[in-house]
Coordinates of N, CA, C and O in Angstrom, one line a residue:
M700 N 341.2 107.8 -46.4 CA 339.9 108.3 -46.4 C 338.8 107.5 -46.1 O 338.8 106.3 -46.5
E701 N 337.6 107.8 -45.4 CA 336.6 106.8 -44.8 C 335.5 106.6 -46.3 O 335.4 107.6 -46.7
D702 N 335.1 105.4 -46.0 CA 334.0 105.5 -47.0 C 333.0 106.5 -46.9 O 332.4 106.7 -45.9
D703 N 332.4 107.0 -48.1 CA 331.3 108.0 -47.9 C 330.0 107.4 -48.6 O 329.6 107.6 -49.5
W704 N 329.2 106.8 -47.6 CA 328.0 106.0 -48.2 C 327.0 107.3 -48.3 O 326.1 107.1 -48.8
A705 N 327.1 108.2 -47.6 CA 326.0 109.5 -47.8 C 326.1 109.9 -49.2 O 325.2 110.1 -49.8
A706 N 327.3 110.0 -49.7 CA 327.5 110.4 -51.5 C 326.9 109.3 -52.2 O 326.3 109.7 -52.9
V707 N 327.0 108.0 -51.6 CA 326.5 106.7 -52.5 C 325.1 107.1 -52.4 O 324.2 107.0 -53.5
A708 N 324.5 107.2 -51.4 CA 322.8 107.6 -51.1 C 322.4 108.7 -52.1 O 321.6 108.3 -52.7
E709 N 323.2 109.8 -52.0 CA 322.8 111.0 -53.0 C 323.0 110.6 -54.4 O 322.3 111.0 -55.1
A710 N 324.0 110.0 -54.8 CA 324.3 109.7 -56.1 C 323.0 108.6 -56.7 O 322.2 108.9 -57.8
I711 N 322.7 107.6 -55.7 CA 321.6 106.6 -56.3 C 320.2 107.6 -56.2 O 319.6 107.5 -57.0
S712 N 320.2 108.5 -55.3 CA 318.5 109.2 -55.3 C 318.3 110.2 -56.5 O 317.6 110.2 -57.1
N713 N 319.6 110.8 -56.7 CA 319.6 111.7 -57.8 C 319.5 111.0 -59.1 O 318.6 111.4 -60.1
R714 N 319.9 110.0 -59.2 CA 320.1 109.1 -60.4 C 318.6 108.4 -60.8 O 318.2 108.4 -61.8
L715 N 317.9 108.0 -59.7 CA 316.6 107.5 -59.9 C 315.7 108.5 -60.3 O 314.9 108.6 -61.3
R716 N 315.9 109.7 -59.8 CA 315.0 110.9 -60.4 C 315.5 111.4 -61.7 O 314.5 111.3 -62.7
E717 N 316.7 111.4 -62.0 CA 317.0 111.7 -63.3 C 316.4 110.8 -64.4 O 315.9 111.1 -65.6
L718 N 316.6 109.4 -64.2 CA 316.2 108.3 -65.0 C 314.5 108.0 -64.8 O 313.9 107.3 -65.8
G719 N 313.8 108.6 -63.7 CA 312.4 108.3 -63.6 C 312.2 106.8 -63.3 O 311.2 106.3 -63.5
L720 N 313.1 106.3 -62.4 CA 313.2 104.9 -61.9 C 312.7 104.6 -60.6 O 312.9 105.5 -59.9
T721 N 312.0 103.6 -60.2 CA 311.8 103.2 -58.8 C 312.7 102.2 -58.3 O 313.7 101.6 -59.1
Q722 N 312.7 101.9 -57.2 CA 313.7 101.1 -56.5 C 313.3 99.9 -56.9 O 314.4 99.0 -57.2
L723 N 312.0 99.4 -57.3 CA 311.7 98.1 -57.8 C 312.4 97.8 -59.1 O 312.8 96.5 -59.6
E724 N 312.1 98.9 -59.9 CA 312.8 98.6 -61.3 C 314.2 98.5 -61.3 O 314.8 97.6 -62.1
V725 N 315.2 99.1 -60.5 CA 316.4 99.0 -60.4 C 316.9 97.6 -59.7 O 317.8 97.0 -60.1
A726 N 316.1 97.1 -58.5 CA 316.3 95.8 -58.2 C 316.0 94.9 -59.3 O 316.8 93.8 -59.5
A727 N 314.9 94.9 -60.3 CA 314.9 94.0 -61.4 C 316.0 94.1 -62.3 O 316.3 93.0 -62.7
R728 N 316.5 95.3 -62.7 CA 317.5 95.3 -63.3 C 318.8 94.8 -62.8 O 319.9 94.4 -63.5
S729 N 319.2 95.1 -61.5 CA 320.3 94.8 -61.0 C 320.5 93.4 -60.2 O 321.5 93.1 -59.8
K730 N 319.2 92.9 -59.9 CA 319.3 91.9 -59.3 C 319.7 91.7 -57.8 O 320.2 90.9 -57.1
V731 N 319.7 93.1 -57.3 CA 320.1 93.6 -56.0 C 318.6 93.6 -55.3 O 317.7 94.2 -55.9
S732 N 318.5 92.9 -54.0 CA 317.2 93.0 -53.2 C 316.9 94.6 -53.0 O 317.5 95.6 -53.0
P733 N 315.1 94.8 -53.2 CA 314.7 96.4 -52.8 C 315.2 96.6 -51.4 O 315.7 97.9 -51.4
A734 N 315.4 95.8 -50.7 CA 315.8 96.2 -49.2 C 317.2 96.8 -49.2 O 317.6 97.7 -48.5
T735 N 318.1 96.2 -50.0 CA 319.5 96.7 -49.9 C 319.4 97.9 -50.7 O 320.2 98.9 -50.3
I736 N 318.8 98.0 -51.8 CA 318.8 99.5 -52.5 C 318.1 100.5 -51.5 O 318.8 101.6 -51.6
R737 N 317.0 100.1 -51.0 CA 316.6 101.2 -49.8 C 317.6 101.5 -48.7 O 317.7 102.8 -48.4
E738 N 318.2 100.5 -48.2 CA 319.3 100.8 -47.3 C 320.6 101.8 -47.7 O 321.0 102.7 -47.0
L739 N 320.9 101.6 -49.1 CA 321.8 102.2 -49.6 C 321.5 103.7 -50.1 O 322.0 104.6 -49.7
Q740 N 319.9 103.7 -50.5 CA 319.5 105.0 -51.1 C 319.3 106.1 -49.8 O 319.4 107.2 -49.9
Y741 N 318.8 105.5 -48.5 CA 318.6 106.2 -47.5 C 319.7 106.2 -46.4 O 319.7 106.6 -45.5
N742 N 320.9 105.6 -47.0 CA 321.9 105.7 -46.1 C 321.8 104.9 -44.7 O 322.1 105.4 -43.6
K743 N 321.0 103.8 -44.7 CA 320.6 103.0 -43.3 C 321.6 102.1 -43.4 O 321.9 101.2 -44.3
M744 N 322.0 101.7 -42.1 CA 323.0 100.6 -41.8 C 324.1 100.7 -42.8 O 324.4 99.7 -43.5
P745 N 324.9 101.9 -42.8 CA 326.1 101.8 -43.8 C 327.3 100.7 -43.2 O 327.4 100.8 -42.1
R746 N 327.5 99.9 -44.1 CA 328.5 98.9 -43.8 C 329.1 98.5 -45.1 O 328.9 98.7 -46.2
R747 N 330.3 97.6 -44.9 CA 330.8 97.1 -46.1 C 329.9 96.3 -46.9 O 329.2 95.3 -46.4
R748 N 329.9 96.5 -48.1 CA 329.2 95.7 -49.1 C 330.0 94.9 -50.0 O 331.2 95.4 -50.4
N749 N 329.5 93.9 -50.4 CA 330.0 93.2 -51.8 C 330.3 94.1 -52.9 O 329.5 95.0 -53.5
P750 N 331.6 94.5 -53.4 CA 331.7 95.1 -54.4 C 330.9 94.8 -55.8 O 330.3 95.8 -56.2
R751 N 330.4 93.7 -55.7 CA 329.4 93.4 -56.8 C 328.0 94.0 -56.9 O 327.5 94.3 -58.0
T752 N 327.6 94.4 -55.5 CA 326.5 95.1 -55.5 C 326.4 96.4 -56.0 O 325.6 96.6 -56.5
L753 N 327.7 97.1 -55.5 CA 327.7 98.6 -56.1 C 327.9 98.7 -57.6 O 327.3 99.3 -58.5
E754 N 328.6 97.4 -58.1 CA 328.8 97.4 -59.8 C 327.5 97.1 -60.1 O 327.0 97.6 -61.2
A755 N 326.6 96.3 -59.6 CA 325.3 95.7 -60.5 C 324.2 97.0 -60.4 O 323.8 97.4 -61.3
L756 N 324.4 97.7 -59.1 CA 323.7 99.1 -59.2 C 324.1 100.1 -60.2 O 323.2 100.7 -60.8
S757 N 325.4 100.1 -60.3 CA 325.8 101.2 -61.3 C 325.4 100.8 -62.6 O 324.7 101.8 -63.5
E758 N 325.4 99.7 -63.0 CA 325.3 99.4 -64.4 C 323.6 99.4 -64.5 O 323.1 99.7 -65.5
A759 N 322.9 99.1 -63.3 CA 321.2 99.0 -63.4 C 320.9 100.7 -63.7 O 319.9 101.0 -64.3
L760 N 321.9 101.6 -63.1 CA 321.6 103.1 -63.3 C 322.2 103.7 -64.4 O 322.2 104.9 -64.6
D761 N 322.6 102.8 -65.3 CA 323.2 103.2 -66.6 C 324.6 104.1 -66.4 O 324.9 104.9 -67.2
W762 N 325.4 103.8 -65.4 CA 326.6 104.0 -65.3 C 327.7 103.0 -65.6 O 327.3 102.0 -65.4
P763 N 329.0 103.4 -65.8 CA 330.1 102.5 -65.8 C 330.0 101.6 -64.3 O 329.6 102.0 -63.4
S764 N 330.4 100.3 -64.4 CA 330.5 99.4 -63.3 C 331.1 100.0 -62.3 O 330.7 99.7 -61.1
D765 N 332.3 100.7 -62.1 CA 332.7 101.1 -61.0 C 332.4 102.6 -60.5 O 332.9 103.0 -59.6
Y766 N 331.2 103.0 -61.1 CA 330.8 104.4 -60.7 C 330.7 104.5 -59.4 O 331.2 105.5 -58.8
L767 N 329.7 103.5 -58.7 CA 329.3 104.0 -57.4 C 330.5 103.6 -56.3 O 330.5 104.1 -55.4
G768 N 331.3 102.6 -56.7 CA 332.5 102.3 -55.8 C 333.3 103.7 -55.9 O 333.9 104.0 -54.8
K769 N 333.5 104.1 -57.1 CA 334.4 105.5 -56.7 C 333.8 106.5 -56.2 O 334.6 107.4 -55.3
V770 N 332.3 106.6 -56.3 CA 331.8 107.5 -55.2 C 332.1 107.3 -53.8 O 332.3 108.1 -53.0
L771 N 331.8 106.0 -53.6 CA 332.2 105.5 -52.0 C 333.6 105.9 -51.6 O 333.7 106.2 -50.5
T772 N 334.4 105.7 -52.5 CA 336.0 106.2 -52.1 C 336.5 107.4 -52.4 O 337.3 107.8 -52.0
G773 N 335.5 108.4 -52.8 CA 335.8 109.7 -53.0 C 336.6 109.8 -54.4 O 337.3 111.0 -54.5
T774 N 336.7 109.1 -54.9 CA 337.5 109.2 -56.5 C 336.6 109.8 -57.3 O 335.3 109.7 -57.2
A775 N 336.8 110.5 -58.3 CA 336.3 111.2 -59.2 C 335.5 110.3 -60.0 O 336.2 109.8 -61.1
A776 N 334.2 110.1 -59.8 CA 333.3 109.2 -60.5 C 332.9 110.0 -61.7 O 332.7 111.0 -61.6
Q777 N 333.1 109.5 -62.8 CA 332.6 110.2 -64.3 C 331.7 109.3 -65.0 O 331.7 108.0 -65.1
P778 N 330.8 109.9 -65.6 CA 329.8 109.0 -66.2 C 330.3 108.7 -67.7 O 331.5 109.1 -68.0
Y779 N 329.3 107.8 -68.5 CA 330.1 107.6 -69.9 C 330.6 108.9 -70.4 O 329.8 109.9 -70.3
A780 N 331.5 108.8 -71.5 CA 331.9 110.3 -72.2 C 330.7 110.6 -73.0 O 330.3 112.0 -72.8
E781 N 329.9 109.9 -73.5 CA 328.6 110.4 -74.4 C 327.6 111.0 -73.3 O 327.0 112.1 -73.6
E782 N 327.7 110.6 -72.2 CA 326.5 111.1 -71.3 C 327.2 112.5 -71.0 O 326.4 113.4 -70.5
A783 N 328.4 112.4 -70.5 CA 328.7 113.7 -70.1 C 328.9 115.0 -70.9 O 328.8 115.9 -70.6
N784 N 328.9 114.5 -72.2 CA 328.8 115.7 -73.4 C 327.5 116.0 -73.8 O 327.3 116.7 -74.8
D785 N 326.3 115.2 -73.2 CA 325.1 115.4 -73.8 C 324.5 116.7 -73.5 O 324.3 116.9 -72.4
P786 N 324.1 117.4 -74.4 CA 323.8 118.6 -74.1 C 322.2 118.7 -73.4 O 321.7 119.6 -72.5
V787 N 321.5 117.7 -73.5 CA 320.1 117.6 -72.9 C 320.3 117.4 -71.5 O 319.7 117.8 -70.6
L788 N 321.4 116.3 -71.1 CA 321.7 115.8 -69.9 C 322.4 117.2 -69.2 O 322.2 117.3 -67.9
R789 N 323.1 118.2 -69.8 CA 323.7 119.2 -69.2 C 322.5 120.3 -68.6 O 322.3 120.6 -67.7
K790 N 321.6 120.2 -69.6 CA 320.3 121.1 -69.4 C 319.4 120.6 -68.1 O 319.0 121.4 -67.3
L791 N 319.3 119.2 -68.2 CA 318.7 118.6 -67.0 C 319.3 118.8 -65.6 O 318.7 119.1 -64.6
D792 N 320.7 118.8 -65.6 CA 321.3 119.1 -64.4 C 321.1 120.7 -64.1 O 321.0 121.0 -62.8
D793 N 321.2 121.6 -64.8 CA 320.8 122.9 -64.8 C 319.4 123.0 -64.0 O 319.0 123.8 -63.0
V794 N 318.4 122.0 -64.6 CA 317.0 122.3 -64.1 C 317.0 121.7 -62.8 O 316.3 122.1 -61.8
L795 N 317.7 121.0 -62.6 CA 317.9 119.9 -61.4 C 318.2 120.8 -60.2 O 317.8 120.8 -59.0
E796 N 319.2 121.7 -60.5 CA 319.9 122.5 -59.5 C 319.0 123.7 -59.1 O 319.0 124.0 -58.0
Q797 N 318.2 124.1 -60.2 CA 317.2 125.2 -60.0 C 316.1 124.6 -59.2 O 315.8 125.5 -58.2
L798 N 315.8 123.5 -59.4 CA 314.7 122.8 -58.6 C 315.0 122.7 -57.1 O 314.5 123.2 -56.0
Q799 N 316.2 122.2 -56.8 CA 317.0 122.4 -55.5 C 316.9 123.4 -54.9 O 316.6 123.6 -53.6
E800 N 317.5 124.8 -55.6 CA 317.5 126.0 -54.9 C 315.9 126.3 -54.6 O 315.7 126.9 -53.4
L801 N 314.9 126.1 -55.4 CA 313.6 126.6 -55.1 C 313.1 125.5 -53.7 O 312.2 126.1 -52.9
R802 N 313.4 124.2 -53.6 CA 313.3 123.5 -52.7 C 313.8 124.2 -51.2 O 313.0 124.0 -50.4
N803 N 314.9 124.6 -51.3 CA 315.6 125.3 -50.4 C 315.0 126.6 -49.8 O 314.8 126.6 -48.6
R804 N 314.3 127.2 -50.8 CA 313.8 128.7 -50.6 C 312.6 128.3 -49.8 O 312.0 128.9 -49.0
V805 N 311.7 127.3 -50.4 CA 310.4 126.8 -49.5 C 310.5 126.2 -48.4 O 309.8 126.7 -47.5
D806 N 311.6 125.5 -48.3 CA 312.0 125.0 -46.8 C 312.2 126.2 -45.7 O 311.7 126.2 -44.8
A807 N 313.0 127.1 -46.2 CA 313.2 128.6 -45.3 C 312.0 129.3 -45.2 O 311.8 129.5 -44.0
V808 N 311.2 129.4 -46.0 CA 310.0 129.9 -45.8 C 309.0 129.3 -44.7 O 308.6 129.8 -43.9
E809 N 308.9 127.9 -45.2 CA 308.3 127.0 -44.1 C 308.7 127.1 -42.8 O 307.7 127.0 -41.6
R810 N 309.9 127.2 -42.7 CA 310.6 127.3 -41.1 C 310.3 128.7 -40.6 O 309.8 128.7 -39.5
R811 N 310.3 129.6 -41.3 CA 310.0 130.9 -40.9 C 308.5 131.0 -40.5 O 308.3 131.4 -39.3
Q812 N 307.6 130.5 -41.2 CA 306.1 130.8 -40.9 C 306.0 129.7 -39.6 O 305.1 130.2 -39.1
A813 N 306.5 128.6 -39.7 CA 306.4 127.7 -38.2 C 306.9 128.5 -37.1 O 306.4 128.4 -36.1
G814 N 308.2 129.3 -37.4 CA 308.5 129.8 -36.0 C 307.7 131.0 -35.8 O 307.2 131.1 -34.5
G815 N 306.9 131.8 -36.7 CA 306.0 132.5 -36.5 C 304.9 132.2 -35.8 O 304.2 132.8 -35.0
A816 N 304.3 131.1 -36.1 CA 303.0 130.5 -35.7 C 303.2 130.1 -34.3 O 302.4 130.1 -33.4
E817 N 304.5 129.7 -34.1 CA 304.9 129.1 -32.6 C 304.9 130.4 -31.6 O 304.4 130.2 -30.3
Q818 N 305.1 131.7 -32.3 CA 305.4 132.9 -31.3 C 303.9 133.5 -31.1 O 303.6 134.1 -30.1
S819 N 302.9 133.1 -31.9 CA 301.7 133.6 -31.9 C 300.9 133.3 -30.8 O 301.2 132.0 -30.1

């Protein structure tokens, strides 16, 4: 299976939102350069990275050290057990899913409006 850098990018972006962290805060926690974090978060220049980079980012994002490595390879990545069972985090996941659904609906409405404006 090919490395899934898009899945790594999505995991990092989602986690930054969940934790309310910035790239600079994660850089300070992980000792990974902000440029590298930006490349990973936005899936720019996907290439082989030192495994320690993903480990450091995983730990800085309060995941097990092998989490992003597993995301990359498509292995079932699991958060810490207490995190997986946390009712507040489960509710937050529900809220994030609903927010994404609303974003998708707004995007669809905006596309329809833009299409109608072009026809006028």
